[in-house]
mmCIF file of C-alpha atoms in Angstrom:
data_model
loop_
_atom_site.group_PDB
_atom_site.id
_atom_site.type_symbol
_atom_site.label_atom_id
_atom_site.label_comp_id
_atom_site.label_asym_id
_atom_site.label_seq_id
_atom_site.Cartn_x
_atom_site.Cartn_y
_atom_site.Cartn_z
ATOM 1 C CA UNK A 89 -182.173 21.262 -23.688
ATOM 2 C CA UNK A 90 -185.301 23.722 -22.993
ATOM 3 C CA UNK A 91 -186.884 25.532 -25.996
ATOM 4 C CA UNK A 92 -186.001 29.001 -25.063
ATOM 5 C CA UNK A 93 -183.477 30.348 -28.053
ATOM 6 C CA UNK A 94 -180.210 31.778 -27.374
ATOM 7 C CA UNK A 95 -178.833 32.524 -30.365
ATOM 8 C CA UNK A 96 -180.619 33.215 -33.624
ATOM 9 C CA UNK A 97 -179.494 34.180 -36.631
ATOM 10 C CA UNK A 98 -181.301 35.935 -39.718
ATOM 11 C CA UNK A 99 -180.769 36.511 -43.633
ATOM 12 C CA UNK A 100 -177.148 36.313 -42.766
ATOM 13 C CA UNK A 101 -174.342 36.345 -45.618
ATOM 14 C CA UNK A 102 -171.010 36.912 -46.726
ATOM 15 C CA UNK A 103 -168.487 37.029 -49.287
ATOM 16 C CA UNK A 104 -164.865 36.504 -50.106
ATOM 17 C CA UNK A 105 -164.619 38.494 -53.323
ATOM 18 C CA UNK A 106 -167.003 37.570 -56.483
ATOM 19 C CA UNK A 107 -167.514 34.170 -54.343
ATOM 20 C CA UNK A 108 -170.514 34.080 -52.491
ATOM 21 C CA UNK A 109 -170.297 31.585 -49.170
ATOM 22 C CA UNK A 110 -172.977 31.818 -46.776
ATOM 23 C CA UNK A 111 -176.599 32.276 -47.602
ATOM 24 C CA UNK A 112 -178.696 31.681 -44.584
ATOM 25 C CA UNK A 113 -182.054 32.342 -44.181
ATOM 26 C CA UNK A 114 -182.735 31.630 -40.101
ATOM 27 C CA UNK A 115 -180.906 29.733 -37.422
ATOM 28 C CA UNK A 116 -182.234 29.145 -33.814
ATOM 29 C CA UNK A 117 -179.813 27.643 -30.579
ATOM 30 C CA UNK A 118 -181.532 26.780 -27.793
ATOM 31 C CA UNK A 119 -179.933 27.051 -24.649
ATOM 32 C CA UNK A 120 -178.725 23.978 -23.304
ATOM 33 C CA UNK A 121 -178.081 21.942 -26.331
ATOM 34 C CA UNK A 122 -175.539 20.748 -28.282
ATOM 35 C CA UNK A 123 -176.013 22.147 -32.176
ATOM 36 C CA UNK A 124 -173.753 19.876 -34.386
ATOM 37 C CA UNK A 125 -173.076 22.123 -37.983
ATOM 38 C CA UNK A 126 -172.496 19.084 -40.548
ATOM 39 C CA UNK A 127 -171.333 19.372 -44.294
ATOM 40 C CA UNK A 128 -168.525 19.036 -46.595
ATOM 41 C CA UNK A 129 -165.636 21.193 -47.093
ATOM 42 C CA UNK A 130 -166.873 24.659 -48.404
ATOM 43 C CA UNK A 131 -170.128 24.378 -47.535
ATOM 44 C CA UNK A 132 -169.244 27.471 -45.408
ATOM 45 C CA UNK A 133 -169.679 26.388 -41.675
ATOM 46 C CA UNK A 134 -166.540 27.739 -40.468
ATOM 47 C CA UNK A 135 -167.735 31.010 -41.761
ATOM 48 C CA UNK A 136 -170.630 30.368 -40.024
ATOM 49 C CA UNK A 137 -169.381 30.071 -36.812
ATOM 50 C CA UNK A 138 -167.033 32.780 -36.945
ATOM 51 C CA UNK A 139 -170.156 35.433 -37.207
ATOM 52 C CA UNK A 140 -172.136 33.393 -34.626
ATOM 53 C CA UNK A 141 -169.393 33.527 -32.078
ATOM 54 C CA UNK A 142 -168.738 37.611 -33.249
ATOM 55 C CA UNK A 143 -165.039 37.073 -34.720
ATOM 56 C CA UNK A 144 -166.434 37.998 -38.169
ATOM 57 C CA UNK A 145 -168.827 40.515 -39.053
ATOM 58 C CA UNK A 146 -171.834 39.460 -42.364
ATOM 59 C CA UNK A 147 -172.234 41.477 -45.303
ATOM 60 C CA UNK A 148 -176.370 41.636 -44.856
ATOM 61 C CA UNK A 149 -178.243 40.526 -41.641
ATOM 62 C CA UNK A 150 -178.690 39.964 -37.831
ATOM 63 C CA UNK A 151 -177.887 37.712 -34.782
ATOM 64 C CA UNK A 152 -179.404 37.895 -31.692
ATOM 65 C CA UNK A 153 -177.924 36.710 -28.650
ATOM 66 C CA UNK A 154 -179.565 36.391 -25.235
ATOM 67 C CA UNK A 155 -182.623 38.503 -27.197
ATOM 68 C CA UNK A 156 -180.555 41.388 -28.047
ATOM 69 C CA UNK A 157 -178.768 42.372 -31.571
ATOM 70 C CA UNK A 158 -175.406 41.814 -30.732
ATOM 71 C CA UNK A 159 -172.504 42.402 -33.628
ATOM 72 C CA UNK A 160 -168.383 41.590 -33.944
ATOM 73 C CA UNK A 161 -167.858 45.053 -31.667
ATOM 74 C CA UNK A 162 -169.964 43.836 -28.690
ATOM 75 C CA UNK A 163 -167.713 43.052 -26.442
ATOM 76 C CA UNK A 164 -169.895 42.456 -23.452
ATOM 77 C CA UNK A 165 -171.424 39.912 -25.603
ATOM 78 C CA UNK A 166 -168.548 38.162 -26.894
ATOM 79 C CA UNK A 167 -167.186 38.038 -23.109
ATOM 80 C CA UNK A 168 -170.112 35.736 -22.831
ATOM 81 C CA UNK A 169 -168.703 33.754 -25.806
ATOM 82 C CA UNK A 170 -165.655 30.925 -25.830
ATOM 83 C CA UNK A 171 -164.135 28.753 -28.981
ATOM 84 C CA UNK A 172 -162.127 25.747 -29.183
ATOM 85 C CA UNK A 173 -160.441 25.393 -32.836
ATOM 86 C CA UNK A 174 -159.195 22.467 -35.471
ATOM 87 C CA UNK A 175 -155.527 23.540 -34.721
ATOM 88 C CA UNK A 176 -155.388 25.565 -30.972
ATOM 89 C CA UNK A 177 -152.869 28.406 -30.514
ATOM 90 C CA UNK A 178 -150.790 27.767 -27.070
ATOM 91 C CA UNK A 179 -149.616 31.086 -25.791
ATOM 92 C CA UNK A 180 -145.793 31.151 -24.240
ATOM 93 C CA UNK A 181 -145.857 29.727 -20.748
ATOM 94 C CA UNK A 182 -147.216 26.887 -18.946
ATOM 95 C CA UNK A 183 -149.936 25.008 -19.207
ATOM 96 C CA UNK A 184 -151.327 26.659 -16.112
ATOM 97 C CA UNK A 185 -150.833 30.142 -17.246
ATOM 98 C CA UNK A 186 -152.288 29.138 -20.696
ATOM 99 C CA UNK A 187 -155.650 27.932 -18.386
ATOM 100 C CA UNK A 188 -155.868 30.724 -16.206
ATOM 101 C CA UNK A 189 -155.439 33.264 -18.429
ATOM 102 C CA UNK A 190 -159.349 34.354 -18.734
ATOM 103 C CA UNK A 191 -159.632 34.516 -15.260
ATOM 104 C CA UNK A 192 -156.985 36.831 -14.992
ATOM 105 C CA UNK A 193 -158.106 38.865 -17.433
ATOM 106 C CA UNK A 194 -161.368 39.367 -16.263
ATOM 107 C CA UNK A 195 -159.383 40.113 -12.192
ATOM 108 C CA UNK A 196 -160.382 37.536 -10.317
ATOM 109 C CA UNK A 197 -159.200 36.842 -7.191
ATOM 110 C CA UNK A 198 -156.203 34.541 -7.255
ATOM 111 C CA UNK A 199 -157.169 32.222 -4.796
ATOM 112 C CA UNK A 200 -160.156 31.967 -7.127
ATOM 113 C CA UNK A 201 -158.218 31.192 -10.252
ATOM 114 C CA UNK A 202 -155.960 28.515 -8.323
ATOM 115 C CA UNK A 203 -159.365 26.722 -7.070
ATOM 116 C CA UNK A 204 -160.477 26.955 -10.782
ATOM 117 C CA UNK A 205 -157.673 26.281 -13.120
ATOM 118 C CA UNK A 206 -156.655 22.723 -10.168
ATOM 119 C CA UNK A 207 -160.532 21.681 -10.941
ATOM 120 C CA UNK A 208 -160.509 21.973 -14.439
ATOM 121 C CA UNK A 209 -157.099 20.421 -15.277
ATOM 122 C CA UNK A 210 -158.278 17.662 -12.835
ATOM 123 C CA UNK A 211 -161.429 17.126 -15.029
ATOM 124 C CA UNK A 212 -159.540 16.662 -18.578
ATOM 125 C CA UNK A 213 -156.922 14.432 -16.742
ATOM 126 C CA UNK A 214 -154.428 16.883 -17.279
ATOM 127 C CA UNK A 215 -153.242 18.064 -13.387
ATOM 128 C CA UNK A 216 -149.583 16.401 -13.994
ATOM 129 C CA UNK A 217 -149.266 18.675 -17.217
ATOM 130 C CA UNK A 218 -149.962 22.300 -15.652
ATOM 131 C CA UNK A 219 -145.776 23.228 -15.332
ATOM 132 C CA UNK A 220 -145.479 21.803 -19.168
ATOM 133 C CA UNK A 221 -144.354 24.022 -21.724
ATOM 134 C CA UNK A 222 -147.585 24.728 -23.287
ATOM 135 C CA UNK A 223 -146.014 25.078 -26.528
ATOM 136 C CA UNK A 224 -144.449 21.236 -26.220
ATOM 137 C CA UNK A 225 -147.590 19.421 -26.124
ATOM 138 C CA UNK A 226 -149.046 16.587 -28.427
ATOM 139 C CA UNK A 227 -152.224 17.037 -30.278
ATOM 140 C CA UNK A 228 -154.477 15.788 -27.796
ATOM 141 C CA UNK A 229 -153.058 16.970 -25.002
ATOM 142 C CA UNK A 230 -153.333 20.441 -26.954
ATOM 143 C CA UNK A 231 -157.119 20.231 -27.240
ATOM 144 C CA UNK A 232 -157.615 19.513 -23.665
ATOM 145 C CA UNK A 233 -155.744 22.529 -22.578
ATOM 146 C CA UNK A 234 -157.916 24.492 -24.687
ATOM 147 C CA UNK A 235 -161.126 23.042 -23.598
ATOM 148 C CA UNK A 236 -159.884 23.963 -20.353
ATOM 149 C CA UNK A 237 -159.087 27.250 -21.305
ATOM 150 C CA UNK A 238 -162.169 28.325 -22.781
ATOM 151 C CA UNK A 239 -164.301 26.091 -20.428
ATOM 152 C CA UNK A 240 -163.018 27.783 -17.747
ATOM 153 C CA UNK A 241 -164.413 31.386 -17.788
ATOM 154 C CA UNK A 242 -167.863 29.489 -17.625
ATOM 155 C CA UNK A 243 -169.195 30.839 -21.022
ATOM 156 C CA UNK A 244 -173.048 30.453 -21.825
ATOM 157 C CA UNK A 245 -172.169 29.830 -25.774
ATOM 158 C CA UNK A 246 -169.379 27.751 -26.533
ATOM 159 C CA UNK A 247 -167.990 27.625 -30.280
ATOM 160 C CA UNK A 248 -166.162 24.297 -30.965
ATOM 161 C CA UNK A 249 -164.700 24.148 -35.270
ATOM 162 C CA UNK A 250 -163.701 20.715 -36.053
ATOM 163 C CA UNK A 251 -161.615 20.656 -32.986
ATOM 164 C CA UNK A 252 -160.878 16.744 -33.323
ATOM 165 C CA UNK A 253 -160.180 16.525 -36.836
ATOM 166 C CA UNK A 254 -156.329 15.983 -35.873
ATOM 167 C CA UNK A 255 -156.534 13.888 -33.138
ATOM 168 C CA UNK A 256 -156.158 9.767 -33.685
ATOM 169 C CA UNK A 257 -158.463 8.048 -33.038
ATOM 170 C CA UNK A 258 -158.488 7.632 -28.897
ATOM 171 C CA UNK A 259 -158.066 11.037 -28.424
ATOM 172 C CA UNK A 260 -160.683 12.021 -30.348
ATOM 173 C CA UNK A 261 -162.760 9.401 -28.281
ATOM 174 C CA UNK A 262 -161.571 10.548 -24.971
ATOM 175 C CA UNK A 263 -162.169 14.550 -26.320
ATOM 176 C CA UNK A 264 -165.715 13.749 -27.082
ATOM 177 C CA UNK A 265 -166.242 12.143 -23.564
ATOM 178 C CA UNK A 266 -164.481 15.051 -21.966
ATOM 179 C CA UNK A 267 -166.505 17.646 -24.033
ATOM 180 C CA UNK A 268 -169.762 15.759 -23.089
ATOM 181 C CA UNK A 269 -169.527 15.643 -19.240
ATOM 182 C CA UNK A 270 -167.713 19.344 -19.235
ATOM 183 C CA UNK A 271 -170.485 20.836 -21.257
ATOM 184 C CA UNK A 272 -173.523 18.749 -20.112
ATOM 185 C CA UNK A 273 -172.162 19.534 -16.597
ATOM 186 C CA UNK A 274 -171.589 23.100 -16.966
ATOM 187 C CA UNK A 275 -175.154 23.844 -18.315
ATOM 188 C CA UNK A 276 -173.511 25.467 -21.583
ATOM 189 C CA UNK A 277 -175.011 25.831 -25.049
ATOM 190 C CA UNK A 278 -172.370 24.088 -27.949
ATOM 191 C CA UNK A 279 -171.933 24.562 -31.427
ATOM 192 C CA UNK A 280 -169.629 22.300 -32.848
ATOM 193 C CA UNK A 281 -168.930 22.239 -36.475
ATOM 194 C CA UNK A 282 -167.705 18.897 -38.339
ATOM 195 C CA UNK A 283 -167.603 17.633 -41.738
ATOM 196 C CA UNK A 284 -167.529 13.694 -39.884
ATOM 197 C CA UNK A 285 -170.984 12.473 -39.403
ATOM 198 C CA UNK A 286 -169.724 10.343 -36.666
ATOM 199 C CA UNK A 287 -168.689 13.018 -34.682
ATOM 200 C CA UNK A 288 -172.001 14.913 -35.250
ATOM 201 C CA UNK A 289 -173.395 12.045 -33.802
ATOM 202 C CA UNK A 290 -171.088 11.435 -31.324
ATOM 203 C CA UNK A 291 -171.285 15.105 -29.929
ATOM 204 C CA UNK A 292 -174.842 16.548 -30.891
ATOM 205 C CA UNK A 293 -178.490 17.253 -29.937
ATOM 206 C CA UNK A 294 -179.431 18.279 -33.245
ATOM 207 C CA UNK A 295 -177.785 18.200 -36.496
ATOM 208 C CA UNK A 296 -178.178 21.387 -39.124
ATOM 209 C CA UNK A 297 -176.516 20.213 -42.239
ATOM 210 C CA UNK A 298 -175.273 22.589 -45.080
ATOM 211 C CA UNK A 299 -174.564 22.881 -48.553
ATOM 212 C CA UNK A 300 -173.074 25.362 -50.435
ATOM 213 C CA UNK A 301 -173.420 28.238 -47.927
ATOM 214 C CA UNK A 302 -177.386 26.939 -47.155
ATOM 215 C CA UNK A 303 -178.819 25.325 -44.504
ATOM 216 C CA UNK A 304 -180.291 22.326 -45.942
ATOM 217 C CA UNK A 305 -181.714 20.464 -43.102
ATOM 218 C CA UNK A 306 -181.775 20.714 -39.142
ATOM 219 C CA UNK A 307 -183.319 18.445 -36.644
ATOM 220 C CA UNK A 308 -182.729 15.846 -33.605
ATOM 221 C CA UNK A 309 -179.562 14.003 -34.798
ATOM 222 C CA UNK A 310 -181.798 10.412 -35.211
ATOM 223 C CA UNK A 311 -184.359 12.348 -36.948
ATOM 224 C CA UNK A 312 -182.190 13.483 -39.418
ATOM 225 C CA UNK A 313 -180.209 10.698 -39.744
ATOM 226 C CA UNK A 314 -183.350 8.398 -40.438
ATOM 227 C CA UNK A 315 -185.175 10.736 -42.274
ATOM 228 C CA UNK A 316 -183.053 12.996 -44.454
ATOM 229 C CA UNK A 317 -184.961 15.520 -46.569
ATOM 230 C CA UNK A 318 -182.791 15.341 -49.739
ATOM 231 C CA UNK A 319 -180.727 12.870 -52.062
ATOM 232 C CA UNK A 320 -177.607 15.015 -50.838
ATOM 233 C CA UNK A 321 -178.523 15.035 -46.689
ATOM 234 C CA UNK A 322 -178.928 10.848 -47.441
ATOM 235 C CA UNK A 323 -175.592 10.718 -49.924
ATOM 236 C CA UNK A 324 -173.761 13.017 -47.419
ATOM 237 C CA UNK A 325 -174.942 10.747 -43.808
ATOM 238 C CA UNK A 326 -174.050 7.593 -45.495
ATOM 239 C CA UNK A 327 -177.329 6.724 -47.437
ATOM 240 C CA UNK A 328 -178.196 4.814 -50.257
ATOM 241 C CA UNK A 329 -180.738 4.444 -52.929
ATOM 242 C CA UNK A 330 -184.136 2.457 -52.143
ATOM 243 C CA UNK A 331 -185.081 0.186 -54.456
ATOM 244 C CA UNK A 332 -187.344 2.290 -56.981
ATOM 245 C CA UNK A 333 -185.074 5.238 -56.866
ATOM 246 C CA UNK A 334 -182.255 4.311 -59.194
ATOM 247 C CA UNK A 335 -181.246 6.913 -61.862
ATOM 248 C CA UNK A 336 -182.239 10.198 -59.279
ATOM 249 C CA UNK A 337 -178.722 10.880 -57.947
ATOM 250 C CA UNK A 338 -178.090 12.163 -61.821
ATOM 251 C CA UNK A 339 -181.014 14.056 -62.088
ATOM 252 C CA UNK A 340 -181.600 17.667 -62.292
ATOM 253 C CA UNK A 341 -183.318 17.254 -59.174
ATOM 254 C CA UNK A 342 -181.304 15.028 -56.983
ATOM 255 C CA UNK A 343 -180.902 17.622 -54.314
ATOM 256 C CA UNK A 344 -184.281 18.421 -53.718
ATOM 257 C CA UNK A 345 -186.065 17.732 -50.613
ATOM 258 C CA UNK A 346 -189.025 14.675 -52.332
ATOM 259 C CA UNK A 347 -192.520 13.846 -50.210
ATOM 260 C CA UNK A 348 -192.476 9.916 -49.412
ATOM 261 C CA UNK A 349 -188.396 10.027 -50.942
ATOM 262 C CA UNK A 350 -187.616 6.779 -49.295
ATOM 263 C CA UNK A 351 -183.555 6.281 -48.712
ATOM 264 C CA UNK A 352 -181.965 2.923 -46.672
ATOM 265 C CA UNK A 353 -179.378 4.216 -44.446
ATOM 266 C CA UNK A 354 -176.257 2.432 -43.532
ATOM 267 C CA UNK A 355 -175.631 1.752 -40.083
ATOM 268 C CA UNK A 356 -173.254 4.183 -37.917
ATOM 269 C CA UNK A 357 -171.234 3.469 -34.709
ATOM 270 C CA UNK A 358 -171.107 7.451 -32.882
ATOM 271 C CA UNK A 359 -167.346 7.830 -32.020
ATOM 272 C CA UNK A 360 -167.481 7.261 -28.257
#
């Protein structure tokens, strides 16, 4: 990770409605790393990522990609852009069409796409699947299709939203290895949203954990983890109470970020 910032993000929010679910002040991605967006359900990450990668358009504010203002309609930008998802959509074919399809979109030579799609199905361990329905895989063999997929067209920012929450628990393993060595390899910038802190562990750089549409915290992952700045960032990574500090998790200011707050964190094993 250098400290030159790729993607950054300003006074962004949005709406559903009369429900308000994404107030963010400022949000930097430096190029290289692996940004790991942590909180519970409805905290609004998803949403999050959805403007970040340019599916989604705010109600109020910026992002700037590659120092330029760059919005849902860019598509030069969002060329530059991939996602993997929680539940991946397989489009009819094989799984070798399903991989090669970005390349062929964007007319590359076909001797270049063969080269391509044979090195990247070798990589996931998937080279015996590529004449498979795509449509008749498992789970995990799902995922690794679409890391291919979006790995593939050798994006500079790629998106990743809870895309091992329905994997058991050796897939998930084996996707977090893959995703490691394809995007540490590759040179690529990751965001990958969770609500599992071992999988924020597992897969990050830095953590940026959310609440209620906020950014609450963001740091290195062991920073964070060691030295969360609120009674929810400690409740929500597995902490618990000091002695001394019984009685604040009910009070009016539980969530709020305390000088010399000391919390005792339980250990963690990062999936992997």
């Amino acid at each position: 990770m250098n400290n030159k910032i790729i993607l950054r993000a300003e006074n962004i929010s949005k709406g559903y409605g009369n429900s308000r679910v994404l107030d963010l002040e400022r949000l930097e991605i430096y190029r290289g790393e692996t940004l790991c967006i942590l909180g519970p359900n409805g905290a609004g990450k998803s949403t999050l990522v959805r403007i970040l990668n340019l599916v989604e358009e705010p109600d109020s504010g910026d992002v700037w990609f590659d120092g330029a203002r760059v919005g849902h309609r860019d598509v030069q930008a969002r060329r530059r852009m991939a996602g993997v998802f929680q539940r991946p959509h397989m489009l009819k074919g094989t799984v070798y069409g399903n991989v090669a399809y970005g390349l062929r979109l964007r007319r590359l030579p076909a001797a270049e796409v063969a080269g391509r799609v044979e090195k990247a199905l070798w990589a996931l361990g998937i080279s015996h699947l590529a004449g498979h329905d795509a449509r008749t895989l498992s789970g995990g063999e799902a995922q690794r299709v679409a890391l291919a997929r979006a790995t593939i067209i050798r994006p500079e920012l790629l998106f990743l939203d809870e895309p091992a929450a329905n994997l058991d628990p050796l897939a998930r393993r084996n996707f977090h290895r893959d995703l490691r060595a394809i995007v540490g390899g590759g040179g690529m910038t990751a965001v990958y949203v969770s609500h599992s802190v071992e999988e924020a562990m597992a897969a990050g750089d830095r953590l940026a954990v959310m609440k209620d549409g906020r950014l609450v915290q963001i740091g290195p992952c062991e920073e964070v983890y060691q030295s969360p700045a609120s009674d929810f960032v400690a409740r929500f990574l597995g902490a618990e109470e000091a002695e001394g500090a019984e009685g604040a998790e009910g009070s009016a200011a539980a969530d709020d970020a305390r000088p010399g707050h000391v919390v005792r964190l339980h250990k963690l094993k990062a999936d992997g």
